[in-house]
Structure formats: structure tokens, C-alpha cells
Amino acid sequence: MADDVKPRVKVPKSAAVGEKIVVKTLISHKMESGQRKDADGNVIARSIINRFTCDFNGENVVDVKMEAAISTNPYFEFEAMVPEAGEFKFTWYDDDGSVYEDTKTIAIA
Amino acid sequence: MRKLTGLKVPGALLATLLATSAVMADPVDDTLTINGETEIVVRTAAPEHLSGAMSEIMSGWLFREDDTRIMQADDFDNPGMIFVELAEDSWNMAEGSNGKSCADCHGASADMSEVRPTYPKWNETAGEVRTLEMQINDCRTNQMGAEEWKYTGNDMVNMTALLASVSRGNVVNVAIDGPAQSTWEQGKEIYYTRYGQLNLSCSNCHEDNYGNMIRADHLSQGQINGFPVYRLKNTKLNSAHDRFKGCIRDTRAETFSPGSPEFVALELYVASRGNGLGVEGPAIRN
């Protein structure tokens, strides 16, 4: 696992059915591109988050493939309409095989 | 040569261009509430010792663009909070030969809300005015048996950001009388001394000319209630002493070092000019 990786998510605690809500996600990650060299001229190995997904009550909502040009601390913001109370599950996949997860529950107001 | 025939500027757009060309550098009239709950004092009456110099003190937040101000109003949007979370980890992590963490003595970081507003502060045992950074390093070496952090290093700046973040909602209140007075006088002397080839003192910009433009930027009052600040230009947290250094460097002078007695005195004086403003750190500035 890369150092200092910490997922953060912001989802409203409740929403009306069919209301458009804003979901913000950020994961702190250095996103080493694999294009850089260290002081001795050796290539620094690529180490990025390569995929981000969001599921709601088990159903996939967002699935993003990420490439090396994405900068440090990738941030995704998207809108969602919630049909029922339930749980958002967020998953980030690291190059080194680590998987970081976070969940947020939302109630119907 | 091609002629620019099809180019038309609609009247409305032209009017907008003309209106915005007269750039105002005045502070905006706005209030800051963090996460919709914590109110921050960004404008208040100047402390007594400033009488004659200025009547109202204003946070640098009021001098920034709308986008920057909005970003600071929500902890999720505030990139400085990433570093606060890192510091929270290190707050709870035991280090050094005594195997103690900050939390072992001080409890939860959230209980430290009275600390940031009163620093720099006179330390009776040491017989000197200490900044928060000096106190943190004292804790690390004497209580934890750990190594000192570099004065403006990442670990240190992150930790001061954590301590500032839990103090938001409180107002700056540093003591300038009693044993701290001579240090405060020294800081005041530095504030009003002209430095460098450009022959500028702090007051030339931040007291005489706040609200005016300095090249393309708005001059603020140079308050440090928002430090450490996340600067959009270098995308990291910056300590007050690093900012002092940058300012003095811009006057084309040899600067004092971060952590030097001169900057400690200056920090006390500048902090006292903001007595009454809310602690904002980690604030966002450009």
C-alpha cells in the first residue's frame, strides 16, 4: 500500500426520492506516473489508482478507468438520483493490488 | 493579410468588459461560516494597541476571489484538510524512546481548541516567548524522546494545521503585556523597519496600502489568523514564518530564518494585530 492513502467521501445524510444529490469523493494518493526518473536516472515505478467505482445497494453507478496522467489526490464529483434509502459503496483500486473502500448511508427525507 | 471581418462584439459583452476593467481591490463584504456551522470572525474592531494606525481589522479571506473564499467554507473542498487528517494520524501515533503519542498526554486533538489562539506565548520555565512550533518540538524532545521536526517541514506544518483547525470558532488572543512585552516591542520594531533594496517595511504594504493592488494581486492586512495557509500557487500548507520570509525576500533583502528569534518576535506582534479575528487555519489563499 502506498503511503498516506486516505479516501474521503461526502454524501448528504438524506435526500428526497428523485432529488438530484451531489456526491464528492477524493482519495489522497501520490499518483506516481511511471514517467519520472530519480536522481540516479532510474525510472520511478508507476503507482496510481487505476480504477474507481461507486455502487448503490449493490448496483454499479459509476465505473472509471484511470490512466497515468491523472494528478495527485484524484477527485471525482458526480450527481445521483436516489430511488430508495440505502448505501453508497466507493472503491478505489491501486496499482499495487490494494483496494480502498468507503461507504455512506443515505436516508429518504 | 486576412481581414477580421466576421468578428463582432455584442453590446452586452462589451459593456461587461468595460465594467470589469476597473478592478476593485477592496475587501468584500461577506461572512464566513465553515461547514454551515462554525462562524468565523473575519472583520472586527482593531485591538487597542493599533489605535491611530487602523480602526478595523480584516482577515485576508475578505481580500480573496469568490472561488477561493467558497472553497474554504467547506472542509471537503478545503485541500488543507487533507494535511490535517495526516496530522491527526501522527497525533495518535506513539513515537520516540518514551513510546508516547501526543494523545497520551493531551487527549483528543479536538480538546486543544484553546491552544492556537494564545500562541506565541510566554513560557515561564524556559524564560522565553514560544511559538506553537517551538512548543511542539519541546514536547517531542522532552516528553516523547523523539526527534525534533524541522521548523517549516511537512510534519510540523501539518500538526500546526491540526491544532488551528480544532480552534476554528475561537478568536486570536495573544498576550502582549507582562513578560512577553519586550519580545512584542521587538516584533513591532521589525514590523516598522524598512528592509531590502526596495526599502519596504511590513507596514508600507499591509497598513498603508491594504485594499490596493500590488501588481495583479490584492494587498491584505497581512493578518496571520489563517495560518498555516494552503496556497493555490504551491498547493501545500505554508507556515507563517515561511510567508514572512517570502515577504522580506520580495523586498530584496536578506531574510531572517524561520524559527529565528526575530521571526518569533514578529509572529507575536503580527498575531497581536489580529487579536479578535477568528482562527481560520488551514485557510486558503492564492
PDB file of N, CA, C and O in Angstrom, chain A residues 4-10 24-26 28 73 75-77, chain B residues 35 74-83 85-86 88-89:
ATOM      1  N   ASP A   4       0.151   7.119   3.080  1.00  0.00           N
ATOM      2  CA  ASP A   4      -0.805   8.205   3.293  1.00  0.00           C
ATOM      3  C   ASP A   4      -2.005   8.169   2.357  1.00  0.00           C
ATOM      4  O   ASP A   4      -2.424   9.201   1.841  1.00  0.00           O
ATOM      5  N   VAL A   5      -2.526   6.973   2.099  1.00  0.00           N
ATOM      6  CA  VAL A   5      -3.712   6.904   1.270  1.00  0.00           C
ATOM      7  C   VAL A   5      -4.935   6.956   2.167  1.00  0.00           C
ATOM      8  O   VAL A   5      -5.036   6.193   3.123  1.00  0.00           O
ATOM      9  N   LYS A   6      -5.820   7.907   1.861  1.00  0.00           N
ATOM     10  CA  LYS A   6      -6.992   8.049   2.712  1.00  0.00           C
ATOM     11  C   LYS A   6      -8.177   8.491   1.863  1.00  0.00           C
ATOM     12  O   LYS A   6      -8.155   9.572   1.294  1.00  0.00           O
ATOM     13  N   PRO A   7      -9.181   7.633   1.734  1.00  0.00           N
ATOM     14  CA  PRO A   7     -10.349   8.042   0.954  1.00  0.00           C
ATOM     15  C   PRO A   7     -11.256   8.967   1.749  1.00  0.00           C
ATOM     16  O   PRO A   7     -11.381   8.830   2.964  1.00  0.00           O
ATOM     17  N   ARG A   8     -11.830   9.940   1.070  1.00  0.00           N
ATOM     18  CA  ARG A   8     -12.800  10.833   1.714  1.00  0.00           C
ATOM     19  C   ARG A   8     -14.010  10.957   0.806  1.00  0.00           C
ATOM     20  O   ARG A   8     -13.878  11.104  -0.405  1.00  0.00           O
ATOM     21  N   VAL A   9     -15.198  10.914   1.394  1.00  0.00           N
ATOM     22  CA  VAL A   9     -16.419  10.983   0.611  1.00  0.00           C
ATOM     23  C   VAL A   9     -17.399  11.912   1.290  1.00  0.00           C
ATOM     24  O   VAL A   9     -17.465  11.950   2.515  1.00  0.00           O
ATOM     25  N   LYS A  10     -18.127  12.665   0.491  1.00  0.00           N
ATOM     26  CA  LYS A  10     -19.181  13.500   1.061  1.00  0.00           C
ATOM     27  C   LYS A  10     -20.488  13.211   0.343  1.00  0.00           C
ATOM     28  O   LYS A  10     -20.613  13.426  -0.861  1.00  0.00           O
ATOM     29  N   LYS A  24     -19.315  13.877  -3.619  1.00  0.00           N
ATOM     30  CA  LYS A  24     -17.933  14.300  -3.829  1.00  0.00           C
ATOM     31  C   LYS A  24     -17.012  13.245  -3.243  1.00  0.00           C
ATOM     32  O   LYS A  24     -17.223  12.796  -2.119  1.00  0.00           O
ATOM     33  N   THR A  25     -15.990  12.878  -3.991  1.00  0.00           N
ATOM     34  CA  THR A  25     -15.037  11.894  -3.475  1.00  0.00           C
ATOM     35  C   THR A  25     -13.617  12.360  -3.742  1.00  0.00           C
ATOM     36  O   THR A  25     -13.346  13.011  -4.753  1.00  0.00           O
ATOM     37  N   LEU A  26     -12.757  12.040  -2.814  1.00  0.00           N
ATOM     38  CA  LEU A  26     -11.347  12.370  -3.004  1.00  0.00           C
ATOM     39  C   LEU A  26     -10.524  11.304  -2.299  1.00  0.00           C
ATOM     40  O   LEU A  26     -10.884  10.846  -1.222  1.00  0.00           O
ATOM     41  N   SER A  28      -6.530  10.627  -1.139  1.00  0.00           N
ATOM     42  CA  SER A  28      -5.169  11.165  -1.139  1.00  0.00           C
ATOM     43  C   SER A  28      -4.234  10.063  -1.622  1.00  0.00           C
ATOM     44  O   SER A  28      -4.208   8.970  -1.058  1.00  0.00           O
ATOM     45  N   ASN A  73      -3.970  13.057  -5.676  1.00  0.00           N
ATOM     46  CA  ASN A  73      -5.235  13.160  -4.944  1.00  0.00           C
ATOM     47  C   ASN A  73      -6.454  13.242  -5.870  1.00  0.00           C
ATOM     48  O   ASN A  73      -7.139  14.265  -5.922  1.00  0.00           O
ATOM     49  N   TYR A  75      -9.894  13.450  -7.580  1.00  0.00           N
ATOM     50  CA  TYR A  75     -11.168  13.954  -7.053  1.00  0.00           C
ATOM     51  C   TYR A  75     -12.256  13.690  -8.072  1.00  0.00           C
ATOM     52  O   TYR A  75     -12.098  14.028  -9.246  1.00  0.00           O
ATOM     53  N   PHE A  76     -13.332  13.046  -7.651  1.00  0.00           N
ATOM     54  CA  PHE A  76     -14.483  12.851  -8.522  1.00  0.00           C
ATOM     55  C   PHE A  76     -15.713  13.435  -7.862  1.00  0.00           C
ATOM     56  O   PHE A  76     -15.951  13.227  -6.680  1.00  0.00           O
ATOM     57  N   GLU A  77     -16.464  14.171  -8.675  1.00  0.00           N
ATOM     58  CA  GLU A  77     -17.726  14.706  -8.182  1.00  0.00           C
ATOM     59  C   GLU A  77     -18.781  14.346  -9.213  1.00  0.00           C
ATOM     60  O   GLU A  77     -18.562  14.516 -10.404  1.00  0.00           O
TER      61      GLU A  77
ATOM     62  N   ASN B  35     -18.497  24.766   7.085  1.00  0.00           N
ATOM     63  CA  ASN B  35     -19.384  23.595   7.104  1.00  0.00           C
ATOM     64  C   ASN B  35     -20.809  23.952   7.512  1.00  0.00           C
ATOM     65  O   ASN B  35     -21.549  23.118   8.034  1.00  0.00           O
ATOM     66  N   ASP B  74     -15.994  24.959   3.196  1.00  0.00           N
ATOM     67  CA  ASP B  74     -16.388  23.555   3.330  1.00  0.00           C
ATOM     68  C   ASP B  74     -15.126  22.711   3.483  1.00  0.00           C
ATOM     69  O   ASP B  74     -14.231  22.771   2.649  1.00  0.00           O
ATOM     70  N   ASP B  75     -15.074  21.950   4.554  1.00  0.00           N
ATOM     71  CA  ASP B  75     -13.868  21.166   4.823  1.00  0.00           C
ATOM     72  C   ASP B  75     -13.568  20.141   3.733  1.00  0.00           C
ATOM     73  O   ASP B  75     -12.420  19.764   3.544  1.00  0.00           O
ATOM     74  N   PHE B  76     -14.613  19.683   3.041  1.00  0.00           N
ATOM     75  CA  PHE B  76     -14.325  18.714   1.991  1.00  0.00           C
ATOM     76  C   PHE B  76     -13.625  19.381   0.813  1.00  0.00           C
ATOM     77  O   PHE B  76     -12.762  18.803   0.173  1.00  0.00           O
ATOM     78  N   ASP B  77     -14.013  20.612   0.548  1.00  0.00           N
ATOM     79  CA  ASP B  77     -13.424  21.336  -0.583  1.00  0.00           C
ATOM     80  C   ASP B  77     -12.083  21.958  -0.229  1.00  0.00           C
ATOM     81  O   ASP B  77     -11.346  22.394  -1.107  1.00  0.00           O
ATOM     82  N   ASN B  78     -11.787  22.058   1.053  1.00  0.00           N
ATOM     83  CA  ASN B  78     -10.539  22.683   1.508  1.00  0.00           C
ATOM     84  C   ASN B  78      -9.381  21.679   1.426  1.00  0.00           C
ATOM     85  O   ASN B  78      -9.319  20.747   2.224  1.00  0.00           O
ATOM     86  N   PRO B  79      -8.467  21.875   0.478  1.00  0.00           N
ATOM     87  CA  PRO B  79      -7.381  20.895   0.309  1.00  0.00           C
ATOM     88  C   PRO B  79      -6.467  20.837   1.527  1.00  0.00           C
ATOM     89  O   PRO B  79      -5.775  19.843   1.739  1.00  0.00           O
ATOM     90  N   GLY B  80      -6.465  21.893   2.347  1.00  0.00           N
ATOM     91  CA  GLY B  80      -5.641  21.902   3.549  1.00  0.00           C
ATOM     92  C   GLY B  80      -6.064  20.827   4.538  1.00  0.00           C
ATOM     93  O   GLY B  80      -5.268  20.372   5.361  1.00  0.00           O
ATOM     94  N   MET B  81      -7.327  20.409   4.464  1.00  0.00           N
ATOM     95  CA  MET B  81      -7.821  19.431   5.422  1.00  0.00           C
ATOM     96  C   MET B  81      -7.211  18.042   5.205  1.00  0.00           C
ATOM     97  O   MET B  81      -7.209  17.210   6.111  1.00  0.00           O
ATOM     98  N   ILE B  82      -6.712  17.778   3.997  1.00  0.00           N
ATOM     99  CA  ILE B  82      -6.013  16.506   3.750  1.00  0.00           C
ATOM    100  C   ILE B  82      -4.829  16.403   4.701  1.00  0.00           C
ATOM    101  O   ILE B  82      -4.569  15.359   5.295  1.00  0.00           O
ATOM    102  N   PHE B  83      -4.138  17.540   4.871  1.00  0.00           N
ATOM    103  CA  PHE B  83      -2.943  17.540   5.709  1.00  0.00           C
ATOM    104  C   PHE B  83      -3.319  17.499   7.192  1.00  0.00           C
ATOM    105  O   PHE B  83      -2.586  16.960   8.006  1.00  0.00           O
ATOM    106  N   GLU B  85      -5.782  15.785   8.305  1.00  0.00           N
ATOM    107  CA  GLU B  85      -6.052  14.368   8.581  1.00  0.00           C
ATOM    108  C   GLU B  85      -4.764  13.578   8.758  1.00  0.00           C
ATOM    109  O   GLU B  85      -4.694  12.660   9.581  1.00  0.00           O
ATOM    110  N   LEU B  86      -3.747  13.932   7.986  1.00  0.00           N
ATOM    111  CA  LEU B  86      -2.451  13.267   8.172  1.00  0.00           C
ATOM    112  C   LEU B  86      -1.906  13.556   9.567  1.00  0.00           C
ATOM    113  O   LEU B  86      -1.361  12.679  10.239  1.00  0.00           O
ATOM    114  N   GLU B  88      -3.635  14.223  12.176  1.00  0.00           N
ATOM    115  CA  GLU B  88      -4.453  13.507  13.167  1.00  0.00           C
ATOM    116  C   GLU B  88      -3.870  12.110  13.391  1.00  0.00           C
ATOM    117  O   GLU B  88      -3.819  11.620  14.520  1.00  0.00           O
ATOM    118  N   ASP B  89      -3.421  11.473  12.304  1.00  0.00           N
ATOM    119  CA  ASP B  89      -2.769  10.161  12.447  1.00  0.00           C
ATOM    120  C   ASP B  89      -1.524  10.278  13.310  1.00  0.00           C
ATOM    121  O   ASP B  89      -1.275   9.450  14.182  1.00  0.00           O
TER     122      ASP B  89
END
